[in-house]
PDB file of C-alpha atoms and ligand atoms in Angstrom:
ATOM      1  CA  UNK L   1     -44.470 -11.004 -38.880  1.00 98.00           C
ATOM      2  CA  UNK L   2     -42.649 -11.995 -35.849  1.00 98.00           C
ATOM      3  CA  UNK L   3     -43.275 -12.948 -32.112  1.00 99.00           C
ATOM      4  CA  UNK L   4     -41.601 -12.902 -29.205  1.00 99.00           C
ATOM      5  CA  UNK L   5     -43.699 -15.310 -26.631  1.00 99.00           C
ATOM      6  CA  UNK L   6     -42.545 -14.624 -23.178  1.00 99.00           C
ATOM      7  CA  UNK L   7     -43.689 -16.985 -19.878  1.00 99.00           C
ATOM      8  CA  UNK L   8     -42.157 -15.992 -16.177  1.00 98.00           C
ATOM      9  CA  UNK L   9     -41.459 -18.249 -13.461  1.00 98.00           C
ATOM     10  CA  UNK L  10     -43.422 -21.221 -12.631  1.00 98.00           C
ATOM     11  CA  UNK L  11     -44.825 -21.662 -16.033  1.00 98.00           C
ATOM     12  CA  UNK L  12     -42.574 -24.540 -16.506  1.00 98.00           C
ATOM     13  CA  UNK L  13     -43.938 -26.366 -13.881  1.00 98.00           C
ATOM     14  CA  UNK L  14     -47.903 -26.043 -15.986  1.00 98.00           C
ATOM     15  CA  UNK L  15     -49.255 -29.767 -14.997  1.00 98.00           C
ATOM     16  CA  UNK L  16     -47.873 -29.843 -12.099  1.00 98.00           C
ATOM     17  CA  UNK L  17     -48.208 -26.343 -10.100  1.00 98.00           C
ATOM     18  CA  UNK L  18     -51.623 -25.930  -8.828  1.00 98.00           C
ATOM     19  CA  UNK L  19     -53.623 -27.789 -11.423  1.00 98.00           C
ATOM     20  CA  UNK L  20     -57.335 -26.971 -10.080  1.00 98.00           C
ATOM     21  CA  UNK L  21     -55.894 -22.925 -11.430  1.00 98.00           C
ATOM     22  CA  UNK L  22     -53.563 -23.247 -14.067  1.00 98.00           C
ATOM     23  CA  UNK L  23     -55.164 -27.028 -15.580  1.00 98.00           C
ATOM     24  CA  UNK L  24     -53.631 -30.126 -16.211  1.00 98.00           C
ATOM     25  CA  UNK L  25     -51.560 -29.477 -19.259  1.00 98.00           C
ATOM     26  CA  UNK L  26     -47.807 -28.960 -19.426  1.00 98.00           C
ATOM     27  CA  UNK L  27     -45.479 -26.223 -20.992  1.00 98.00           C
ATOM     28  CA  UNK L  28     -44.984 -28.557 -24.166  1.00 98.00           C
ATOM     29  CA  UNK L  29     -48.500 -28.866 -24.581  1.00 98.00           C
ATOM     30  CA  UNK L  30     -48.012 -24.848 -24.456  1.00 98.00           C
ATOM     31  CA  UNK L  31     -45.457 -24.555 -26.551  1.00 98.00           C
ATOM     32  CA  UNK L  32     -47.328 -26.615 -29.035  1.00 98.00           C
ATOM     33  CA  UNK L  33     -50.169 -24.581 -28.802  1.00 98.00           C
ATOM     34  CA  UNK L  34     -48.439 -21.530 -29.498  1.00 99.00           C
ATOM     35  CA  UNK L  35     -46.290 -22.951 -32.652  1.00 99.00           C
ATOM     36  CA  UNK L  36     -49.193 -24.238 -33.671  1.00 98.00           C
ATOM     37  CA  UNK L  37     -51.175 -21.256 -33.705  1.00 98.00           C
ATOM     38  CA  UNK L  38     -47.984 -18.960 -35.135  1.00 99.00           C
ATOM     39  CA  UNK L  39     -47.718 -21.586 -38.119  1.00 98.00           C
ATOM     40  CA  UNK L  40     -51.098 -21.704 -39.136  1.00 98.00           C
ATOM     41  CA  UNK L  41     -51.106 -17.677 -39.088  1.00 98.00           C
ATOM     42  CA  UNK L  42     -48.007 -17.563 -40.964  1.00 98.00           C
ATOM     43  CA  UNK L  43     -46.252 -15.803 -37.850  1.00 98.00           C
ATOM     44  CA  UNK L  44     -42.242 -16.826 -36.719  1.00 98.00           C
ATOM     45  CA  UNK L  45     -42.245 -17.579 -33.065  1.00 99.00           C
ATOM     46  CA  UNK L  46     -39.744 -17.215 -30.175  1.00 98.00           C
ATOM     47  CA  UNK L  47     -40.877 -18.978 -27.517  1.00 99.00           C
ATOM     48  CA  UNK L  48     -38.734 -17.658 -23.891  1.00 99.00           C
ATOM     49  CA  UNK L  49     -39.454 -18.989 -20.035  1.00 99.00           C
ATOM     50  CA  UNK L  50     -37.293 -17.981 -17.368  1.00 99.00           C
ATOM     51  CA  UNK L  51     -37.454 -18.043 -13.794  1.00 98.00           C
ATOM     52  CA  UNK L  52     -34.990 -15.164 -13.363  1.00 99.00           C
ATOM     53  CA  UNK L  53     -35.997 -11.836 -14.107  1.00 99.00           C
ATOM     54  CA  UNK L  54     -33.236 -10.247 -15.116  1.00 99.00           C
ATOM     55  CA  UNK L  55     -33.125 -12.750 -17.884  1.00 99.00           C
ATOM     56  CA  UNK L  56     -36.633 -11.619 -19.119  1.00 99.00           C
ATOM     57  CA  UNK L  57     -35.639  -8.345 -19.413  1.00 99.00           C
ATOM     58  CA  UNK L  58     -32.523  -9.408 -21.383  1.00 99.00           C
ATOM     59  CA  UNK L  59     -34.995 -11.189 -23.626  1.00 99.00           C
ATOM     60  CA  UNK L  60     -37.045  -8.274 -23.994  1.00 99.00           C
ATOM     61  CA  UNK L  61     -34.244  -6.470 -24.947  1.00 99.00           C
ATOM     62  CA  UNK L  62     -33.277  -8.878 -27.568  1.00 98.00           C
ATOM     63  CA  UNK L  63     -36.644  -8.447 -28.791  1.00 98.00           C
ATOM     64  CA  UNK L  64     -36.206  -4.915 -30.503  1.00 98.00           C
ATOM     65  CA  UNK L  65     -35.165  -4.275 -33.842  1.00 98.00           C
ATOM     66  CA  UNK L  66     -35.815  -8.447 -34.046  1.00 98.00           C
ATOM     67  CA  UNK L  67     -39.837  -8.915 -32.893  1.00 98.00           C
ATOM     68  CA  UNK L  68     -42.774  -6.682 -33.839  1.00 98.00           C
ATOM     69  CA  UNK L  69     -44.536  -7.499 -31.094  1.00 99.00           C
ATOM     70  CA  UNK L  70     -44.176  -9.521 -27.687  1.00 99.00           C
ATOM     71  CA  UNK L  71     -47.000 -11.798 -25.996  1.00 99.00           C
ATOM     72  CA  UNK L  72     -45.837 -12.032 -22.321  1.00 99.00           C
ATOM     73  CA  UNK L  73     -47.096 -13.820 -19.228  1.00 99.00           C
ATOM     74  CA  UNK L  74     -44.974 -12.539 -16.322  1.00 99.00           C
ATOM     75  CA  UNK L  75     -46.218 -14.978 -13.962  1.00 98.00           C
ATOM     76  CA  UNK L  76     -45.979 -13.703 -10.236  1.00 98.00           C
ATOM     77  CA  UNK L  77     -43.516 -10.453 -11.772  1.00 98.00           C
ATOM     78  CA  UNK L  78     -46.729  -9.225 -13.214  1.00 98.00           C
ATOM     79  CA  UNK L  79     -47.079  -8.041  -9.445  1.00 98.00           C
ATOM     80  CA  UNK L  80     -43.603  -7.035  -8.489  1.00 98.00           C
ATOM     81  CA  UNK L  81     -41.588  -5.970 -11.584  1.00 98.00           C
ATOM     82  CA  UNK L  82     -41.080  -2.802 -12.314  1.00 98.00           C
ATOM     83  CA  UNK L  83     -38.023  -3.462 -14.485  1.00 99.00           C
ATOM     84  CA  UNK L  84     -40.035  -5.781 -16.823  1.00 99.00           C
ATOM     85  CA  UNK L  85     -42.544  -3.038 -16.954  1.00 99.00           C
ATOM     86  CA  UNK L  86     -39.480  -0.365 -17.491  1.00 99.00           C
ATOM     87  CA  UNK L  87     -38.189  -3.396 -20.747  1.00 99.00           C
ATOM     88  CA  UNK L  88     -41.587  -3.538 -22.174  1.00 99.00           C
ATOM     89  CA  UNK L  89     -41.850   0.267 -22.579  1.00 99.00           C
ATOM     90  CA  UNK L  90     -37.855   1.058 -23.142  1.00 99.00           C
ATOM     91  CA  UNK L  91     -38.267  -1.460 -26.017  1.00 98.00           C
ATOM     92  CA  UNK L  92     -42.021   0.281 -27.337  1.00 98.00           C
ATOM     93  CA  UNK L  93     -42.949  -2.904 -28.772  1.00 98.00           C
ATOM     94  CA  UNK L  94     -46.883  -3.547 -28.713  1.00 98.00           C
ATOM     95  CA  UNK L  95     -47.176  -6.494 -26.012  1.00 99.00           C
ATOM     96  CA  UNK L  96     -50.272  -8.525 -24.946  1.00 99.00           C
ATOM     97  CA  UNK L  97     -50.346  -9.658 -21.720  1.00 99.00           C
ATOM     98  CA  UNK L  98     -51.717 -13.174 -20.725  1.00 99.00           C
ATOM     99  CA  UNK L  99     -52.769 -14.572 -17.800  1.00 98.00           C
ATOM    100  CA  UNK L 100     -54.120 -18.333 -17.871  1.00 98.00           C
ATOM    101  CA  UNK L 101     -56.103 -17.947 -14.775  1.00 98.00           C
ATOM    102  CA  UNK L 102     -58.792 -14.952 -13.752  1.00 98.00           C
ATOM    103  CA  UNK L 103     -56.044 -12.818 -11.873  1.00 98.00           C
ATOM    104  CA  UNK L 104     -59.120 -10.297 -11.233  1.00 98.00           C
ATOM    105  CA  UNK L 105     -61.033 -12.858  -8.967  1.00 98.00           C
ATOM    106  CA  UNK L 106     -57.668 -13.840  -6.809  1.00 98.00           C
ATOM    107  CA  UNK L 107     -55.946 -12.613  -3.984  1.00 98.00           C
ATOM    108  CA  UNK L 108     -55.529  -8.401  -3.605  1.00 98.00           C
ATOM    109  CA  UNK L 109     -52.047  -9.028  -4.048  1.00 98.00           C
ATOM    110  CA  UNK L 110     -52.501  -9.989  -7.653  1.00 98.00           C
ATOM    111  CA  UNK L 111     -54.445  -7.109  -8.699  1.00 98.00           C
ATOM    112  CA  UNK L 112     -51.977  -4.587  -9.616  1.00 98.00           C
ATOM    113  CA  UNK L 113     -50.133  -5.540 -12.854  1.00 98.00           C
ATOM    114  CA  UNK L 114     -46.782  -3.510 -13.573  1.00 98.00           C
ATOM    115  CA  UNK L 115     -46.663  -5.432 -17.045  1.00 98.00           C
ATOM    116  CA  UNK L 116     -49.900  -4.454 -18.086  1.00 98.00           C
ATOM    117  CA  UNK L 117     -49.061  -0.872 -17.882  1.00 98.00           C
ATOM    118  CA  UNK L 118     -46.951  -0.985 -21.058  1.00 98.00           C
ATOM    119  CA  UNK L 119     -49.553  -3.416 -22.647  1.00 98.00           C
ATOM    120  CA  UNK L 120     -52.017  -2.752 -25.437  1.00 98.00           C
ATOM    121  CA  UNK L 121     -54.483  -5.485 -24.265  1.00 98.00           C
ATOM    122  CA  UNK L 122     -55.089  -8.341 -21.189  1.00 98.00           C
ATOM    123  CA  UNK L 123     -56.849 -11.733 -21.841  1.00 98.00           C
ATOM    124  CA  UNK L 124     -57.367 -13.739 -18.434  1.00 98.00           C
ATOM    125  CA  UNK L 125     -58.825 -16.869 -17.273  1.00 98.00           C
ATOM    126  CA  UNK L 126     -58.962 -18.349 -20.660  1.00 98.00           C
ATOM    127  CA  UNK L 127     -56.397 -21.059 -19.350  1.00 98.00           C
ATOM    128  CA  UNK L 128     -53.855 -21.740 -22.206  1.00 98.00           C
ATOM    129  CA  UNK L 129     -56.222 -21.137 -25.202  1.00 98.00           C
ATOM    130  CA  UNK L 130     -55.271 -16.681 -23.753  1.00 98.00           C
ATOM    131  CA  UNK L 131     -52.225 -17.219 -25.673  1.00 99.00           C
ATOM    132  CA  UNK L 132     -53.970 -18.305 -29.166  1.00 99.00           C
ATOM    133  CA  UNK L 133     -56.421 -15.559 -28.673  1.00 99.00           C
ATOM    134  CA  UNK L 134     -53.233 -13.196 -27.933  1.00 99.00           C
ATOM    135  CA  UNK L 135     -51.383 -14.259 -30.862  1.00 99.00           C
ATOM    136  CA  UNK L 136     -54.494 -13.528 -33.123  1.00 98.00           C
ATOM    137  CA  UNK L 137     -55.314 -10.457 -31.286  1.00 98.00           C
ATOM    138  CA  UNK L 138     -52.150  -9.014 -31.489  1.00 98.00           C
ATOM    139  CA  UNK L 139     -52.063 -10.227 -35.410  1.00 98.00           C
ATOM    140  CA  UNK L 140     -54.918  -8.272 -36.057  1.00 98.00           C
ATOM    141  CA  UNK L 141     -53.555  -5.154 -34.200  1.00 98.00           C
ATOM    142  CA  UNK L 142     -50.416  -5.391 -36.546  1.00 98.00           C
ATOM    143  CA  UNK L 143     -52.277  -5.217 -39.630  1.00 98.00           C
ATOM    144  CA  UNK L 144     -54.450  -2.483 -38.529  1.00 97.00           C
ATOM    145  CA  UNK L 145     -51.777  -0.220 -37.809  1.00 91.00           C
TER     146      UNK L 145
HETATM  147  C1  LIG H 201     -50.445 -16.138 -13.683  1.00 69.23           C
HETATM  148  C2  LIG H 201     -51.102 -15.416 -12.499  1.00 69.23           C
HETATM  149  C3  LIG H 201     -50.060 -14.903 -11.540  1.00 69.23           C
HETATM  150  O1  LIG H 201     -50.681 -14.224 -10.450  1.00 69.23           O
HETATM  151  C4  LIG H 201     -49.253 -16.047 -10.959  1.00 69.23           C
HETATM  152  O2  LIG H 201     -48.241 -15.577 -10.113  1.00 69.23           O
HETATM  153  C5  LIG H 201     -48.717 -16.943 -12.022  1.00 69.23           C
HETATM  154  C6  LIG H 201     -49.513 -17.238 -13.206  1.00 69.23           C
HETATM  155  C7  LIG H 201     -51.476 -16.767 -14.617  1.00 69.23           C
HETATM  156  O3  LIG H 201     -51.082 -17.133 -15.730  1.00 69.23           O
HETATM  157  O4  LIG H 201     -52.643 -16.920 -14.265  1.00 69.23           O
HETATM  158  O5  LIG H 201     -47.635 -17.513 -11.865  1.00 69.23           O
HETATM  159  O6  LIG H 201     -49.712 -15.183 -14.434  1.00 69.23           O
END
């Protein structure tokens, strides 16, 4: 089995950006987390950030007929981007979504997700232990199918 693990912009400042919402550890300790988790489950891992969203969707892309399935965090695109929502589906891989802080409790700008649209499931506000339970969520979904 094989992942594609997907973070938008921002994400690469984690530790640094807003720490009181997104917590005091840093994209390596996030990358960690998620090869961690991937090993131990016996899953390959691509690990992606980008600031640029063109350059998710080219990831995305890249993904098919490579990835069976795609854990994503779209940062502030969650809200804006129709073209990653338009990669997720033109690619009809099943894609988690994760979001490290409760999205639902924040501003009214942050409550429509494009992303989600094309996801099979949402874990938020679970700070950067959304992505293990992704990873083993999406595992799971796999095997069922
Ligand atoms: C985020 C929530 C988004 O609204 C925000 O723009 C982010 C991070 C999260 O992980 O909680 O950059 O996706």
């Amino acid at each position: 089995m094989k992942f594609l693990v997907v973070n938008g912009p921002n994400l690469n400042m984690l530790g640094i950006r807003e720490p009181n919402i997104y917590g005091r550890q840093d994209y390596a300790a996030l990358e960690k987390l998620v090869r961690d988790t991937c090993a131990a489950e016996n899953i390959e891992v691509n690990l992606f950030q980008s600031n640029h969203e063109g350059a998710i969707v080219d990831r995305i892309q890249a993904a098919y007929g490579d990835a069976d399935g795609i854990v994503i965090n779209p940062a502030a695109y969650t809200h804006t981007s129709v073209a990653i929502l338009d990669a997720l589906k033109a690619v009809g891989l099943p894609a988690v979504e994760v979001h490290i802080s409760d999205v639902s409790q924040r501003e009214d700008f942050r409550q429509i997700s494009y992303a989600g649209k094309a996801c099979v499931k949402t874990i938020m506000g679970q700070g950067l232990d959304g992505y293990r339970q992704a990873i083993l969520w999406l595992k799971e979904y796999l095997e069922k199918r």
